[in-house]
Amino acid sequence: MSSKGTSSQAASIRKPSKKSLPADDVRRFREALEAFQQESDEHGRKWVDAKWGVYAFYDYDGEPIYVGQTNEQLRTRIRRHLTNQRTDAVAMRILDVFEVAEVEVWPLWELQSTPPKRTDKDQFTRAMKTLDATEYSAYLQSIERSRFKAILNEKIPPLSERIDLPASYRYNLVDAETRAERGHPDIRI
């Protein structure tokens, strides 16, 4: 075969798109994650657009797996966990992405305009205390609602005074087919 024929064939072969590569259940999970990220509250704010907030992941039985906090944006932090990018929880094998069936978020909209620590250390410190108290309260609530009275976090959130949690939003990330398949005891960890 001539080199022209080979280069012409190579030019017609295209690299598959990332969205066409994953298995069907992974693709559906990613689509559900994208749909979750488009959900808005009664004020028209996307739940995951809050810069400061707390989030929790639940397994196929509704049991809490992990509670975390962020001040970089809920969307960014949750995606990092659920797309298996390097996070402490994933690296330490605390969080298995394939066990996550639901996510819940508690955005802290009142902290949205908190300046960086280098700009206003006192205001940033107050915001962190609110974030810590929210995470600790969500952590305790998750344990109380768990039938096992436990959660898999690699560490206990900073001890704080318990507070009333702000409005939250919980979303199912797996469809019925995936839930039936992965939720089966023979498949579970």
PDB file of N, CA and C in Angstrom, residues 134-185:
ATOM      1  N   THR A 134     -21.276  24.389  59.974  1.00  0.00           N
ATOM      2  CA  THR A 134     -22.240  23.794  59.046  1.00  0.00           C
ATOM      3  C   THR A 134     -21.831  22.364  58.699  1.00  0.00           C
ATOM      4  N   GLU A 135     -20.556  22.162  58.410  1.00  0.00           N
ATOM      5  CA  GLU A 135     -20.077  20.810  58.097  1.00  0.00           C
ATOM      6  C   GLU A 135     -20.274  19.881  59.287  1.00  0.00           C
ATOM      7  N   TYR A 136     -19.906  20.332  60.477  1.00  0.00           N
ATOM      8  CA  TYR A 136     -20.033  19.497  61.670  1.00  0.00           C
ATOM      9  C   TYR A 136     -21.501  19.141  61.926  1.00  0.00           C
ATOM     10  N   SER A 137     -22.392  20.109  61.743  1.00  0.00           N
ATOM     11  CA  SER A 137     -23.823  19.877  61.962  1.00  0.00           C
ATOM     12  C   SER A 137     -24.390  18.914  60.917  1.00  0.00           C
ATOM     13  N   ALA A 138     -23.974  19.050  59.667  1.00  0.00           N
ATOM     14  CA  ALA A 138     -24.418  18.117  58.614  1.00  0.00           C
ATOM     15  C   ALA A 138     -23.868  16.719  58.884  1.00  0.00           C
ATOM     16  N   TYR A 139     -22.650  16.655  59.366  1.00  0.00           N
ATOM     17  CA  TYR A 139     -22.014  15.382  59.718  1.00  0.00           C
ATOM     18  C   TYR A 139     -22.806  14.685  60.830  1.00  0.00           C
ATOM     19  N   LEU A 140     -23.127  15.433  61.890  1.00  0.00           N
ATOM     20  CA  LEU A 140     -23.892  14.853  62.997  1.00  0.00           C
ATOM     21  C   LEU A 140     -25.291  14.433  62.540  1.00  0.00           C
ATOM     22  N   GLN A 141     -25.932  15.259  61.739  1.00  0.00           N
ATOM     23  CA  GLN A 141     -27.262  14.924  61.223  1.00  0.00           C
ATOM     24  C   GLN A 141     -27.210  13.653  60.388  1.00  0.00           C
ATOM     25  N   SER A 142     -26.180  13.518  59.562  1.00  0.00           N
ATOM     26  CA  SER A 142     -26.041  12.327  58.725  1.00  0.00           C
ATOM     27  C   SER A 142     -25.869  11.071  59.572  1.00  0.00           C
ATOM     28  N   ILE A 143     -25.076  11.168  60.618  1.00  0.00           N
ATOM     29  CA  ILE A 143     -24.877  10.020  61.511  1.00  0.00           C
ATOM     30  C   ILE A 143     -26.187   9.664  62.211  1.00  0.00           C
ATOM     31  N   GLU A 144     -26.900  10.677  62.687  1.00  0.00           N
ATOM     32  CA  GLU A 144     -28.165  10.427  63.374  1.00  0.00           C
ATOM     33  C   GLU A 144     -29.185   9.745  62.459  1.00  0.00           C
ATOM     34  N   ARG A 145     -29.190  10.094  61.200  1.00  0.00           N
ATOM     35  CA  ARG A 145     -30.153   9.525  60.248  1.00  0.00           C
ATOM     36  C   ARG A 145     -29.706   8.181  59.680  1.00  0.00           C
ATOM     37  N   SER A 146     -28.472   7.809  59.929  1.00  0.00           N
ATOM     38  CA  SER A 146     -27.930   6.548  59.433  1.00  0.00           C
ATOM     39  C   SER A 146     -28.438   5.386  60.282  1.00  0.00           C
ATOM     40  N   ARG A 147     -28.820   4.316  59.640  1.00  0.00           N
ATOM     41  CA  ARG A 147     -29.256   3.153  60.429  1.00  0.00           C
ATOM     42  C   ARG A 147     -28.072   2.513  61.151  1.00  0.00           C
ATOM     43  N   PHE A 148     -26.842   2.787  60.677  1.00  0.00           N
ATOM     44  CA  PHE A 148     -25.639   2.247  61.313  1.00  0.00           C
ATOM     45  C   PHE A 148     -25.001   3.236  62.284  1.00  0.00           C
ATOM     46  N   LYS A 149     -25.535   4.470  62.315  1.00  0.00           N
ATOM     47  CA  LYS A 149     -25.009   5.533  63.174  1.00  0.00           C
ATOM     48  C   LYS A 149     -23.515   5.753  62.925  1.00  0.00           C
ATOM     49  N   ALA A 150     -23.156   5.749  61.640  1.00  0.00           N
ATOM     50  CA  ALA A 150     -21.746   5.892  61.254  1.00  0.00           C
ATOM     51  C   ALA A 150     -21.645   6.567  59.889  1.00  0.00           C
ATOM     52  N   ILE A 151     -20.452   7.044  59.596  1.00  0.00           N
ATOM     53  CA  ILE A 151     -20.139   7.648  58.304  1.00  0.00           C
ATOM     54  C   ILE A 151     -18.671   7.343  58.003  1.00  0.00           C
ATOM     55  N   LEU A 152     -18.300   7.341  56.741  1.00  0.00           N
ATOM     56  CA  LEU A 152     -16.964   6.905  56.358  1.00  0.00           C
ATOM     57  C   LEU A 152     -15.903   7.998  56.285  1.00  0.00           C
ATOM     58  N   ASN A 153     -16.223   9.237  56.617  1.00  0.00           N
ATOM     59  CA  ASN A 153     -15.222  10.308  56.515  1.00  0.00           C
ATOM     60  C   ASN A 153     -13.878   9.852  57.056  1.00  0.00           C
ATOM     61  N   GLU A 154     -12.800  10.333  56.403  1.00  0.00           N
ATOM     62  CA  GLU A 154     -11.469   9.963  56.880  1.00  0.00           C
ATOM     63  C   GLU A 154     -11.129  10.647  58.195  1.00  0.00           C
ATOM     64  N   LYS A 155     -11.836  11.747  58.496  1.00  0.00           N
ATOM     65  CA  LYS A 155     -11.630  12.440  59.775  1.00  0.00           C
ATOM     66  C   LYS A 155     -12.928  13.133  60.167  1.00  0.00           C
ATOM     67  N   ILE A 156     -13.048  13.395  61.460  1.00  0.00           N
ATOM     68  CA  ILE A 156     -14.215  14.123  61.961  1.00  0.00           C
ATOM     69  C   ILE A 156     -14.025  15.593  61.601  1.00  0.00           C
ATOM     70  N   PRO A 157     -15.069  16.244  61.108  1.00  0.00           N
ATOM     71  CA  PRO A 157     -14.944  17.680  60.812  1.00  0.00           C
ATOM     72  C   PRO A 157     -14.563  18.447  62.070  1.00  0.00           C
ATOM     73  N   PRO A 158     -14.044  19.663  61.908  1.00  0.00           N
ATOM     74  CA  PRO A 158     -13.671  20.459  63.091  1.00  0.00           C
ATOM     75  C   PRO A 158     -14.829  20.555  64.079  1.00  0.00           C
ATOM     76  N   LEU A 159     -14.557  20.220  65.334  1.00  0.00           N
ATOM     77  CA  LEU A 159     -15.585  20.302  66.365  1.00  0.00           C
ATOM     78  C   LEU A 159     -16.080  21.734  66.463  1.00  0.00           C
ATOM     79  N   SER A 160     -17.386  21.884  66.428  1.00  0.00           N
ATOM     80  CA  SER A 160     -18.003  23.209  66.422  1.00  0.00           C
ATOM     81  C   SER A 160     -19.294  23.153  67.192  1.00  0.00           C
ATOM     82  N   GLU A 161     -19.826  24.309  67.483  1.00  0.00           N
ATOM     83  CA  GLU A 161     -21.153  24.358  68.070  1.00  0.00           C
ATOM     84  C   GLU A 161     -22.145  23.939  66.994  1.00  0.00           C
ATOM     85  N   ARG A 162     -23.094  23.107  67.377  1.00  0.00           N
ATOM     86  CA  ARG A 162     -24.092  22.654  66.407  1.00  0.00           C
ATOM     87  C   ARG A 162     -25.032  23.806  66.058  1.00  0.00           C
ATOM     88  N   ILE A 163     -25.357  23.923  64.767  1.00  0.00           N
ATOM     89  CA  ILE A 163     -26.221  24.997  64.291  1.00  0.00           C
ATOM     90  C   ILE A 163     -27.399  24.411  63.517  1.00  0.00           C
ATOM     91  N   ASP A 164     -28.423  25.234  63.298  1.00  0.00           N
ATOM     92  CA  ASP A 164     -29.505  24.851  62.396  1.00  0.00           C
ATOM     93  C   ASP A 164     -28.959  24.949  60.982  1.00  0.00           C
ATOM     94  N   LEU A 165     -29.134  23.896  60.226  1.00  0.00           N
ATOM     95  CA  LEU A 165     -28.598  23.869  58.868  1.00  0.00           C
ATOM     96  C   LEU A 165     -29.432  24.738  57.930  1.00  0.00           C
ATOM     97  N   PRO A 166     -28.780  25.352  56.951  1.00  0.00           N
ATOM     98  CA  PRO A 166     -29.530  26.116  55.950  1.00  0.00           C
ATOM     99  C   PRO A 166     -30.287  25.159  55.031  1.00  0.00           C
ATOM    100  N   ALA A 167     -31.094  25.701  54.143  1.00  0.00           N
ATOM    101  CA  ALA A 167     -31.823  24.877  53.182  1.00  0.00           C
ATOM    102  C   ALA A 167     -30.835  24.028  52.388  1.00  0.00           C
ATOM    103  N   SER A 168     -31.238  22.793  52.137  1.00  0.00           N
ATOM    104  CA  SER A 168     -30.376  21.891  51.365  1.00  0.00           C
ATOM    105  C   SER A 168     -31.146  21.371  50.156  1.00  0.00           C
ATOM    106  N   TYR A 169     -30.400  20.748  49.269  1.00  0.00           N
ATOM    107  CA  TYR A 169     -30.993  20.124  48.084  1.00  0.00           C
ATOM    108  C   TYR A 169     -30.344  18.762  47.907  1.00  0.00           C
ATOM    109  N   ARG A 170     -31.171  17.732  47.815  1.00  0.00           N
ATOM    110  CA  ARG A 170     -30.674  16.365  47.642  1.00  0.00           C
ATOM    111  C   ARG A 170     -31.105  15.861  46.273  1.00  0.00           C
ATOM    112  N   TYR A 171     -30.189  15.178  45.588  1.00  0.00           N
ATOM    113  CA  TYR A 171     -30.424  14.785  44.197  1.00  0.00           C
ATOM    114  C   TYR A 171     -29.969  13.351  43.977  1.00  0.00           C
ATOM    115  N   ASN A 172     -30.785  12.596  43.253  1.00  0.00           N
ATOM    116  CA  ASN A 172     -30.468  11.219  42.898  1.00  0.00           C
ATOM    117  C   ASN A 172     -29.592  11.217  41.650  1.00  0.00           C
ATOM    118  N   LEU A 173     -28.404  10.646  41.742  1.00  0.00           N
ATOM    119  CA  LEU A 173     -27.460  10.643  40.623  1.00  0.00           C
ATOM    120  C   LEU A 173     -27.489   9.372  39.784  1.00  0.00           C
ATOM    121  N   VAL A 174     -28.274   8.396  40.201  1.00  0.00           N
ATOM    122  CA  VAL A 174     -28.322   7.144  39.430  1.00  0.00           C
ATOM    123  C   VAL A 174     -29.745   6.852  38.999  1.00  0.00           C
ATOM    124  N   ASP A 175     -29.862   6.319  37.801  1.00  0.00           N
ATOM    125  CA  ASP A 175     -31.182   5.967  37.285  1.00  0.00           C
ATOM    126  C   ASP A 175     -31.607   4.606  37.833  1.00  0.00           C
ATOM    127  N   ALA A 176     -32.839   4.233  37.569  1.00  0.00           N
ATOM    128  CA  ALA A 176     -33.407   2.988  38.113  1.00  0.00           C
ATOM    129  C   ALA A 176     -32.613   1.760  37.671  1.00  0.00           C
ATOM    130  N   GLU A 177     -32.168   1.755  36.415  1.00  0.00           N
ATOM    131  CA  GLU A 177     -31.418   0.608  35.897  1.00  0.00           C
ATOM    132  C   GLU A 177     -30.089   0.444  36.646  1.00  0.00           C
ATOM    133  N   THR A 178     -29.368   1.519  36.808  1.00  0.00           N
ATOM    134  CA  THR A 178     -28.087   1.465  37.512  1.00  0.00           C
ATOM    135  C   THR A 178     -28.306   1.134  38.987  1.00  0.00           C
ATOM    136  N   ARG A 179     -29.330   1.715  39.594  1.00  0.00           N
ATOM    137  CA  ARG A 179     -29.625   1.437  40.997  1.00  0.00           C
ATOM    138  C   ARG A 179     -29.914  -0.054  41.191  1.00  0.00           C
ATOM    139  N   ALA A 180     -30.693  -0.644  40.293  1.00  0.00           N
ATOM    140  CA  ALA A 180     -31.018  -2.076  40.405  1.00  0.00           C
ATOM    141  C   ALA A 180     -29.763  -2.936  40.246  1.00  0.00           C
ATOM    142  N   GLU A 181     -28.923  -2.564  39.291  1.00  0.00           N
ATOM    143  CA  GLU A 181     -27.721  -3.347  39.038  1.00  0.00           C
ATOM    144  C   GLU A 181     -26.673  -3.165  40.131  1.00  0.00           C
ATOM    145  N   ARG A 182     -26.297  -1.937  40.399  1.00  0.00           N
ATOM    146  CA  ARG A 182     -25.220  -1.674  41.363  1.00  0.00           C
ATOM    147  C   ARG A 182     -25.674  -1.781  42.807  1.00  0.00           C
ATOM    148  N   GLY A 183     -26.960  -1.624  43.034  1.00  0.00           N
ATOM    149  CA  GLY A 183     -27.472  -1.720  44.392  1.00  0.00           C
ATOM    150  C   GLY A 183     -27.651  -3.152  44.857  1.00  0.00           C
ATOM    151  N   HIS A 184     -27.506  -4.097  43.943  1.00  0.00           N
ATOM    152  CA  HIS A 184     -27.665  -5.511  44.282  1.00  0.00           C
ATOM    153  C   HIS A 184     -26.553  -5.941  45.244  1.00  0.00           C
ATOM    154  N   PRO A 185     -26.891  -6.710  46.285  1.00  0.00           N
ATOM    155  CA  PRO A 185     -25.889  -7.126  47.288  1.00  0.00           C
ATOM    156  C   PRO A 185     -24.672  -7.841  46.700  1.00  0.00           C
TER     157      PRO A 185
END
